[in-house]
Amino acid sequence: MLRTQQFQELTGTEYLLADIACKMDKKNEKEHWDVRIAEGKKIVESDAIQTKKASNPIGLTAAIEAYKKTRNQQATGYALSLDAASSGLQLLSLLVSCPKSWRLCGGDENILDAYTHIYGAMQVGNFLQRGEVKDCIMTALYGSTATPKSYFGDKIEIFYETMEDEAPGAWDLNMGIQELWNAMDGNVYDWYLPDGFYACIETCDKEDIPFIFYEEEYLVTQKVNQRPRFHKGLGPNLIHSVDGMIVREMGRRCMFNPEKTVDLIHWITHNVRTKEKDNHSTR
């Protein structure tokens, strides 16, 4: 069973305070909830809030206005933002129910940042920064091989061996998704998203076209209507299909209106009963 961090039940105001802390300084997204909330309280209680120095000045202003209205018992309609815990890695881990992969992004309370943990496991601090390794992990989970190769060079095996060891289930699914392209025909594919939306992707290949300008030869890349040798979109499309469904569901729940729900239930049940009566009358 996948183990998660210790569950904390926060109020709407506490979530808002945490959001304010993260809008002021993006680094707070990596802090525990109690730290975020405490930092948010300091900000709203300050006599002079330095919004211009914030990581997200406009977002911070909106969040503080929402907090003020909330304190006055006014509805705000404000939708706060929460940073995902390495969403690509997280969703791949959940789809294959891999405990070892999942511990990196929610399953171990001692690991607040999957990228930092994997960076430490790779032991490449002598020639790579944490941000560079993060770029490699993020793009590799979306099918890229060029980015890891550009950073790791002849030490590329360190990257792949560590990913296989630290996130075995998620990495195996990622590689399997990429191999699906060879099992598909044509340059168009479609699928249904988890909440019923239909998506269709038409791929195309790229071709370098040479041209002469002032006696100098240049190349311009142009799309051509033919099947590419490899398509990196399969992984991102799967992840974003689930991710998008979660975002839409959150939006639906935030916009929940009990009166509209009652009206809808009444309309559905009334319509069903009317049809039943019509069916009985025609027999």
JSON list of N, CA, C and O in Angstrom, two decimals, residues 234-273:
[
{"chain": "A", "resi": 234, "resn": "LEU", "atom": "N", "xyz": [3.53, 11.10, -26.21]},
{"chain": "A", "resi": 234, "resn": "LEU", "atom": "CA", "xyz": [2.73, 10.06, -25.57]},
{"chain": "A", "resi": 234, "resn": "LEU", "atom": "C", "xyz": [2.78, 10.16, -24.03]},
{"chain": "A", "resi": 234, "resn": "LEU", "atom": "O", "xyz": [1.75, 10.08, -23.37]},
{"chain": "A", "resi": 235, "resn": "GLY", "atom": "N", "xyz": [3.98, 10.34, -23.48]},
{"chain": "A", "resi": 235, "resn": "GLY", "atom": "CA", "xyz": [4.13, 10.45, -22.03]},
{"chain": "A", "resi": 235, "resn": "GLY", "atom": "C", "xyz": [3.44, 11.68, -21.46]},
{"chain": "A", "resi": 235, "resn": "GLY", "atom": "O", "xyz": [2.61, 11.58, -20.57]},
{"chain": "A", "resi": 236, "resn": "PRO", "atom": "N", "xyz": [3.78, 12.88, -21.98]},
{"chain": "A", "resi": 236, "resn": "PRO", "atom": "CA", "xyz": [3.13, 14.10, -21.48]},
{"chain": "A", "resi": 236, "resn": "PRO", "atom": "C", "xyz": [1.61, 14.06, -21.64]},
{"chain": "A", "resi": 236, "resn": "PRO", "atom": "O", "xyz": [0.89, 14.52, -20.75]},
{"chain": "A", "resi": 237, "resn": "ASN", "atom": "N", "xyz": [1.11, 13.52, -22.74]},
{"chain": "A", "resi": 237, "resn": "ASN", "atom": "CA", "xyz": [-0.34, 13.49, -22.95]},
{"chain": "A", "resi": 237, "resn": "ASN", "atom": "C", "xyz": [-1.03, 12.61, -21.91]},
{"chain": "A", "resi": 237, "resn": "ASN", "atom": "O", "xyz": [-2.13, 12.93, -21.45]},
{"chain": "A", "resi": 238, "resn": "LEU", "atom": "N", "xyz": [-0.40, 11.50, -21.55]},
{"chain": "A", "resi": 238, "resn": "LEU", "atom": "CA", "xyz": [-0.97, 10.64, -20.50]},
{"chain": "A", "resi": 238, "resn": "LEU", "atom": "C", "xyz": [-0.99, 11.36, -19.17]},
{"chain": "A", "resi": 238, "resn": "LEU", "atom": "O", "xyz": [-2.01, 11.41, -18.48]},
{"chain": "A", "resi": 239, "resn": "ILE", "atom": "N", "xyz": [0.15, 11.95, -18.80]},
{"chain": "A", "resi": 239, "resn": "ILE", "atom": "CA", "xyz": [0.26, 12.64, -17.51]},
{"chain": "A", "resi": 239, "resn": "ILE", "atom": "C", "xyz": [-0.70, 13.82, -17.44]},
{"chain": "A", "resi": 239, "resn": "ILE", "atom": "O", "xyz": [-1.43, 14.01, -16.46]},
{"chain": "A", "resi": 240, "resn": "HIS", "atom": "N", "xyz": [-0.74, 14.63, -18.51]},
{"chain": "A", "resi": 240, "resn": "HIS", "atom": "CA", "xyz": [-1.59, 15.81, -18.51]},
{"chain": "A", "resi": 240, "resn": "HIS", "atom": "C", "xyz": [-3.07, 15.47, -18.59]},
{"chain": "A", "resi": 240, "resn": "HIS", "atom": "O", "xyz": [-3.91, 16.26, -18.16]},
{"chain": "A", "resi": 241, "resn": "SER", "atom": "N", "xyz": [-3.40, 14.30, -19.13]},
{"chain": "A", "resi": 241, "resn": "SER", "atom": "CA", "xyz": [-4.80, 13.87, -19.16]},
{"chain": "A", "resi": 241, "resn": "SER", "atom": "C", "xyz": [-5.31, 13.66, -17.74]},
{"chain": "A", "resi": 241, "resn": "SER", "atom": "O", "xyz": [-6.42, 14.06, -17.40]},
{"chain": "A", "resi": 242, "resn": "VAL", "atom": "N", "xyz": [-4.49, 13.01, -16.92]},
{"chain": "A", "resi": 242, "resn": "VAL", "atom": "CA", "xyz": [-4.87, 12.79, -15.51]},
{"chain": "A", "resi": 242, "resn": "VAL", "atom": "C", "xyz": [-4.79, 14.10, -14.74]},
{"chain": "A", "resi": 242, "resn": "VAL", "atom": "O", "xyz": [-5.69, 14.45, -13.97]},
{"chain": "A", "resi": 243, "resn": "ASP", "atom": "N", "xyz": [-3.70, 14.83, -14.95]},
{"chain": "A", "resi": 243, "resn": "ASP", "atom": "CA", "xyz": [-3.48, 16.10, -14.27]},
{"chain": "A", "resi": 243, "resn": "ASP", "atom": "C", "xyz": [-4.61, 17.09, -14.58]},
{"chain": "A", "resi": 243, "resn": "ASP", "atom": "O", "xyz": [-5.14, 17.77, -13.69]},
{"chain": "A", "resi": 244, "resn": "GLY", "atom": "N", "xyz": [-4.97, 17.17, -15.86]},
{"chain": "A", "resi": 244, "resn": "GLY", "atom": "CA", "xyz": [-6.04, 18.08, -16.27]},
{"chain": "A", "resi": 244, "resn": "GLY", "atom": "C", "xyz": [-7.37, 17.71, -15.66]},
{"chain": "A", "resi": 244, "resn": "GLY", "atom": "O", "xyz": [-8.16, 18.57, -15.27]},
{"chain": "A", "resi": 245, "resn": "MET", "atom": "N", "xyz": [-7.65, 16.40, -15.57]},
{"chain": "A", "resi": 245, "resn": "MET", "atom": "CA", "xyz": [-8.89, 15.94, -14.95]},
{"chain": "A", "resi": 245, "resn": "MET", "atom": "C", "xyz": [-8.96, 16.37, -13.48]},
{"chain": "A", "resi": 245, "resn": "MET", "atom": "O", "xyz": [-10.00, 16.81, -12.99]},
{"chain": "A", "resi": 246, "resn": "ILE", "atom": "N", "xyz": [-7.82, 16.26, -12.78]},
{"chain": "A", "resi": 246, "resn": "ILE", "atom": "CA", "xyz": [-7.78, 16.66, -11.36]},
{"chain": "A", "resi": 246, "resn": "ILE", "atom": "C", "xyz": [-8.05, 18.16, -11.22]},
{"chain": "A", "resi": 246, "resn": "ILE", "atom": "O", "xyz": [-8.82, 18.57, -10.35]},
{"chain": "A", "resi": 247, "resn": "VAL", "atom": "N", "xyz": [-7.43, 18.97, -12.09]},
{"chain": "A", "resi": 247, "resn": "VAL", "atom": "CA", "xyz": [-7.64, 20.42, -12.04]},
{"chain": "A", "resi": 247, "resn": "VAL", "atom": "C", "xyz": [-9.09, 20.76, -12.31]},
{"chain": "A", "resi": 247, "resn": "VAL", "atom": "O", "xyz": [-9.71, 21.58, -11.62]},
{"chain": "A", "resi": 248, "resn": "ARG", "atom": "N", "xyz": [-9.68, 20.12, -13.33]},
{"chain": "A", "resi": 248, "resn": "ARG", "atom": "CA", "xyz": [-11.09, 20.40, -13.65]},
{"chain": "A", "resi": 248, "resn": "ARG", "atom": "C", "xyz": [-12.00, 19.98, -12.52]},
{"chain": "A", "resi": 248, "resn": "ARG", "atom": "O", "xyz": [-12.98, 20.66, -12.19]},
{"chain": "A", "resi": 249, "resn": "GLU", "atom": "N", "xyz": [-11.68, 18.84, -11.90]},
{"chain": "A", "resi": 249, "resn": "GLU", "atom": "CA", "xyz": [-12.52, 18.37, -10.79]},
{"chain": "A", "resi": 249, "resn": "GLU", "atom": "C", "xyz": [-12.42, 19.33, -9.60]},
{"chain": "A", "resi": 249, "resn": "GLU", "atom": "O", "xyz": [-13.42, 19.60, -8.93]},
{"chain": "A", "resi": 250, "resn": "MET", "atom": "N", "xyz": [-11.23, 19.84, -9.34]},
{"chain": "A", "resi": 250, "resn": "MET", "atom": "CA", "xyz": [-11.07, 20.83, -8.26]},
{"chain": "A", "resi": 250, "resn": "MET", "atom": "C", "xyz": [-11.90, 22.07, -8.57]},
{"chain": "A", "resi": 250, "resn": "MET", "atom": "O", "xyz": [-12.55, 22.64, -7.68]},
{"chain": "A", "resi": 251, "resn": "GLY", "atom": "N", "xyz": [-11.87, 22.50, -9.84]},
{"chain": "A", "resi": 251, "resn": "GLY", "atom": "CA", "xyz": [-12.66, 23.66, -10.24]},
{"chain": "A", "resi": 251, "resn": "GLY", "atom": "C", "xyz": [-14.14, 23.41, -10.06]},
{"chain": "A", "resi": 251, "resn": "GLY", "atom": "O", "xyz": [-14.88, 24.27, -9.59]},
{"chain": "A", "resi": 252, "resn": "ARG", "atom": "N", "xyz": [-14.58, 22.20, -10.43]},
{"chain": "A", "resi": 252, "resn": "ARG", "atom": "CA", "xyz": [-16.01, 21.88, -10.28]},
{"chain": "A", "resi": 252, "resn": "ARG", "atom": "C", "xyz": [-16.41, 21.93, -8.81]},
{"chain": "A", "resi": 252, "resn": "ARG", "atom": "O", "xyz": [-17.48, 22.42, -8.47]},
{"chain": "A", "resi": 253, "resn": "ARG", "atom": "N", "xyz": [-15.58, 21.39, -7.95]},
{"chain": "A", "resi": 253, "resn": "ARG", "atom": "CA", "xyz": [-15.93, 21.35, -6.53]},
{"chain": "A", "resi": 253, "resn": "ARG", "atom": "C", "xyz": [-15.91, 22.75, -5.90]},
{"chain": "A", "resi": 253, "resn": "ARG", "atom": "O", "xyz": [-16.70, 23.05, -5.03]},
{"chain": "A", "resi": 254, "resn": "CYS", "atom": "N", "xyz": [-14.97, 23.59, -6.38]},
{"chain": "A", "resi": 254, "resn": "CYS", "atom": "CA", "xyz": [-14.93, 24.96, -5.87]},
{"chain": "A", "resi": 254, "resn": "CYS", "atom": "C", "xyz": [-16.16, 25.75, -6.30]},
{"chain": "A", "resi": 254, "resn": "CYS", "atom": "O", "xyz": [-16.61, 26.66, -5.59]},
{"chain": "A", "resi": 255, "resn": "MET", "atom": "N", "xyz": [-16.73, 25.40, -7.44]},
{"chain": "A", "resi": 255, "resn": "MET", "atom": "CA", "xyz": [-17.89, 26.10, -7.96]},
{"chain": "A", "resi": 255, "resn": "MET", "atom": "C", "xyz": [-19.20, 25.42, -7.57]},
{"chain": "A", "resi": 255, "resn": "MET", "atom": "O", "xyz": [-20.26, 25.72, -8.12]},
{"chain": "A", "resi": 256, "resn": "PHE", "atom": "N", "xyz": [-19.13, 24.51, -6.62]},
{"chain": "A", "resi": 256, "resn": "PHE", "atom": "CA", "xyz": [-20.31, 23.74, -6.21]},
{"chain": "A", "resi": 256, "resn": "PHE", "atom": "C", "xyz": [-21.41, 24.66, -5.70]},
{"chain": "A", "resi": 256, "resn": "PHE", "atom": "O", "xyz": [-21.19, 25.53, -4.86]},
{"chain": "A", "resi": 257, "resn": "ASN", "atom": "N", "xyz": [-22.60, 24.48, -6.23]},
{"chain": "A", "resi": 257, "resn": "ASN", "atom": "CA", "xyz": [-23.76, 25.28, -5.83]},
{"chain": "A", "resi": 257, "resn": "ASN", "atom": "C", "xyz": [-24.88, 24.34, -5.43]},
{"chain": "A", "resi": 257, "resn": "ASN", "atom": "O", "xyz": [-25.48, 23.67, -6.28]},
{"chain": "A", "resi": 258, "resn": "PRO", "atom": "N", "xyz": [-25.20, 24.24, -4.13]},
{"chain": "A", "resi": 258, "resn": "PRO", "atom": "CA", "xyz": [-26.22, 23.29, -3.67]},
{"chain": "A", "resi": 258, "resn": "PRO", "atom": "C", "xyz": [-27.58, 23.51, -4.30]},
{"chain": "A", "resi": 258, "resn": "PRO", "atom": "O", "xyz": [-28.30, 22.56, -4.59]},
{"chain": "A", "resi": 259, "resn": "GLU", "atom": "N", "xyz": [-27.94, 24.78, -4.55]},
{"chain": "A", "resi": 259, "resn": "GLU", "atom": "CA", "xyz": [-29.26, 25.06, -5.14]},
{"chain": "A", "resi": 259, "resn": "GLU", "atom": "C", "xyz": [-29.34, 24.52, -6.56]},
{"chain": "A", "resi": 259, "resn": "GLU", "atom": "O", "xyz": [-30.35, 23.94, -6.97]},
{"chain": "A", "resi": 260, "resn": "LYS", "atom": "N", "xyz": [-28.27, 24.71, -7.33]},
{"chain": "A", "resi": 260, "resn": "LYS", "atom": "CA", "xyz": [-28.26, 24.20, -8.69]},
{"chain": "A", "resi": 260, "resn": "LYS", "atom": "C", "xyz": [-28.29, 22.68, -8.70]},
{"chain": "A", "resi": 260, "resn": "LYS", "atom": "O", "xyz": [-28.91, 22.06, -9.58]},
{"chain": "A", "resi": 261, "resn": "THR", "atom": "N", "xyz": [-27.61, 22.06, -7.72]},
{"chain": "A", "resi": 261, "resn": "THR", "atom": "CA", "xyz": [-27.61, 20.61, -7.64]},
{"chain": "A", "resi": 261, "resn": "THR", "atom": "C", "xyz": [-29.01, 20.07, -7.37]},
{"chain": "A", "resi": 261, "resn": "THR", "atom": "O", "xyz": [-29.45, 19.09, -7.99]},
{"chain": "A", "resi": 262, "resn": "VAL", "atom": "N", "xyz": [-29.72, 20.71, -6.45]},
{"chain": "A", "resi": 262, "resn": "VAL", "atom": "CA", "xyz": [-31.10, 20.30, -6.15]},
{"chain": "A", "resi": 262, "resn": "VAL", "atom": "C", "xyz": [-31.99, 20.46, -7.37]},
{"chain": "A", "resi": 262, "resn": "VAL", "atom": "O", "xyz": [-32.79, 19.58, -7.71]},
{"chain": "A", "resi": 263, "resn": "ASP", "atom": "N", "xyz": [-31.83, 21.58, -8.07]},
{"chain": "A", "resi": 263, "resn": "ASP", "atom": "CA", "xyz": [-32.63, 21.81, -9.29]},
{"chain": "A", "resi": 263, "resn": "ASP", "atom": "C", "xyz": [-32.33, 20.76, -10.35]},
{"chain": "A", "resi": 263, "resn": "ASP", "atom": "O", "xyz": [-33.25, 20.27, -11.03]},
{"chain": "A", "resi": 264, "resn": "LEU", "atom": "N", "xyz": [-31.04, 20.40, -10.49]},
{"chain": "A", "resi": 264, "resn": "LEU", "atom": "CA", "xyz": [-30.65, 19.42, -11.49]},
{"chain": "A", "resi": 264, "resn": "LEU", "atom": "C", "xyz": [-31.23, 18.05, -11.14]},
{"chain": "A", "resi": 264, "resn": "LEU", "atom": "O", "xyz": [-31.75, 17.35, -12.02]},
{"chain": "A", "resi": 265, "resn": "ILE", "atom": "N", "xyz": [-31.13, 17.66, -9.87]},
{"chain": "A", "resi": 265, "resn": "ILE", "atom": "CA", "xyz": [-31.69, 16.37, -9.44]},
{"chain": "A", "resi": 265, "resn": "ILE", "atom": "C", "xyz": [-33.20, 16.34, -9.70]},
{"chain": "A", "resi": 265, "resn": "ILE", "atom": "O", "xyz": [-33.74, 15.34, -10.17]},
{"chain": "A", "resi": 266, "resn": "HIS", "atom": "N", "xyz": [-33.85, 17.43, -9.38]},
{"chain": "A", "resi": 266, "resn": "HIS", "atom": "CA", "xyz": [-35.30, 17.51, -9.61]},
{"chain": "A", "resi": 266, "resn": "HIS", "atom": "C", "xyz": [-35.61, 17.37, -11.09]},
{"chain": "A", "resi": 266, "resn": "HIS", "atom": "O", "xyz": [-36.54, 16.64, -11.48]},
{"chain": "A", "resi": 267, "resn": "TRP", "atom": "N", "xyz": [-34.85, 18.06, -11.94]},
{"chain": "A", "resi": 267, "resn": "TRP", "atom": "CA", "xyz": [-35.10, 18.00, -13.38]},
{"chain": "A", "resi": 267, "resn": "TRP", "atom": "C", "xyz": [-34.88, 16.59, -13.92]},
{"chain": "A", "resi": 267, "resn": "TRP", "atom": "O", "xyz": [-35.67, 16.08, -14.71]},
{"chain": "A", "resi": 268, "resn": "ILE", "atom": "N", "xyz": [-33.79, 15.92, -13.46]},
{"chain": "A", "resi": 268, "resn": "ILE", "atom": "CA", "xyz": [-33.48, 14.57, -13.94]},
{"chain": "A", "resi": 268, "resn": "ILE", "atom": "C", "xyz": [-34.56, 13.58, -13.52]},
{"chain": "A", "resi": 268, "resn": "ILE", "atom": "O", "xyz": [-35.06, 12.80, -14.32]},
{"chain": "A", "resi": 269, "resn": "THR", "atom": "N", "xyz": [-34.90, 13.61, -12.21]},
{"chain": "A", "resi": 269, "resn": "THR", "atom": "CA", "xyz": [-35.90, 12.66, -11.72]},
{"chain": "A", "resi": 269, "resn": "THR", "atom": "C", "xyz": [-37.27, 12.93, -12.33]},
{"chain": "A", "resi": 269, "resn": "THR", "atom": "O", "xyz": [-38.00, 12.00, -12.67]},
{"chain": "A", "resi": 270, "resn": "HIS", "atom": "N", "xyz": [-37.63, 14.19, -12.50]},
{"chain": "A", "resi": 270, "resn": "HIS", "atom": "CA", "xyz": [-38.92, 14.53, -13.10]},
{"chain": "A", "resi": 270, "resn": "HIS", "atom": "C", "xyz": [-38.96, 14.07, -14.57]},
{"chain": "A", "resi": 270, "resn": "HIS", "atom": "O", "xyz": [-39.96, 13.53, -15.03]},
{"chain": "A", "resi": 271, "resn": "ASN", "atom": "N", "xyz": [-37.86, 14.27, -15.27]},
{"chain": "A", "resi": 271, "resn": "ASN", "atom": "CA", "xyz": [-37.79, 13.89, -16.68]},
{"chain": "A", "resi": 271, "resn": "ASN", "atom": "C", "xyz": [-37.89, 12.37, -16.83]},
{"chain": "A", "resi": 271, "resn": "ASN", "atom": "O", "xyz": [-38.56, 11.87, -17.73]},
{"chain": "A", "resi": 272, "resn": "VAL", "atom": "N", "xyz": [-37.22, 11.64, -15.91]},
{"chain": "A", "resi": 272, "resn": "VAL", "atom": "CA", "xyz": [-37.25, 10.17, -15.96]},
{"chain": "A", "resi": 272, "resn": "VAL", "atom": "C", "xyz": [-38.67, 9.68, -15.70]},
{"chain": "A", "resi": 272, "resn": "VAL", "atom": "O", "xyz": [-39.18, 8.79, -16.40]},
{"chain": "A", "resi": 273, "resn": "ARG", "atom": "N", "xyz": [-39.34, 10.26, -14.69]},
{"chain": "A", "resi": 273, "resn": "ARG", "atom": "CA", "xyz": [-40.70, 9.84, -14.38]},
{"chain": "A", "resi": 273, "resn": "ARG", "atom": "C", "xyz": [-41.65, 10.15, -15.53]},
{"chain": "A", "resi": 273, "resn": "ARG", "atom": "O", "xyz": [-42.56, 9.38, -15.83]}
]
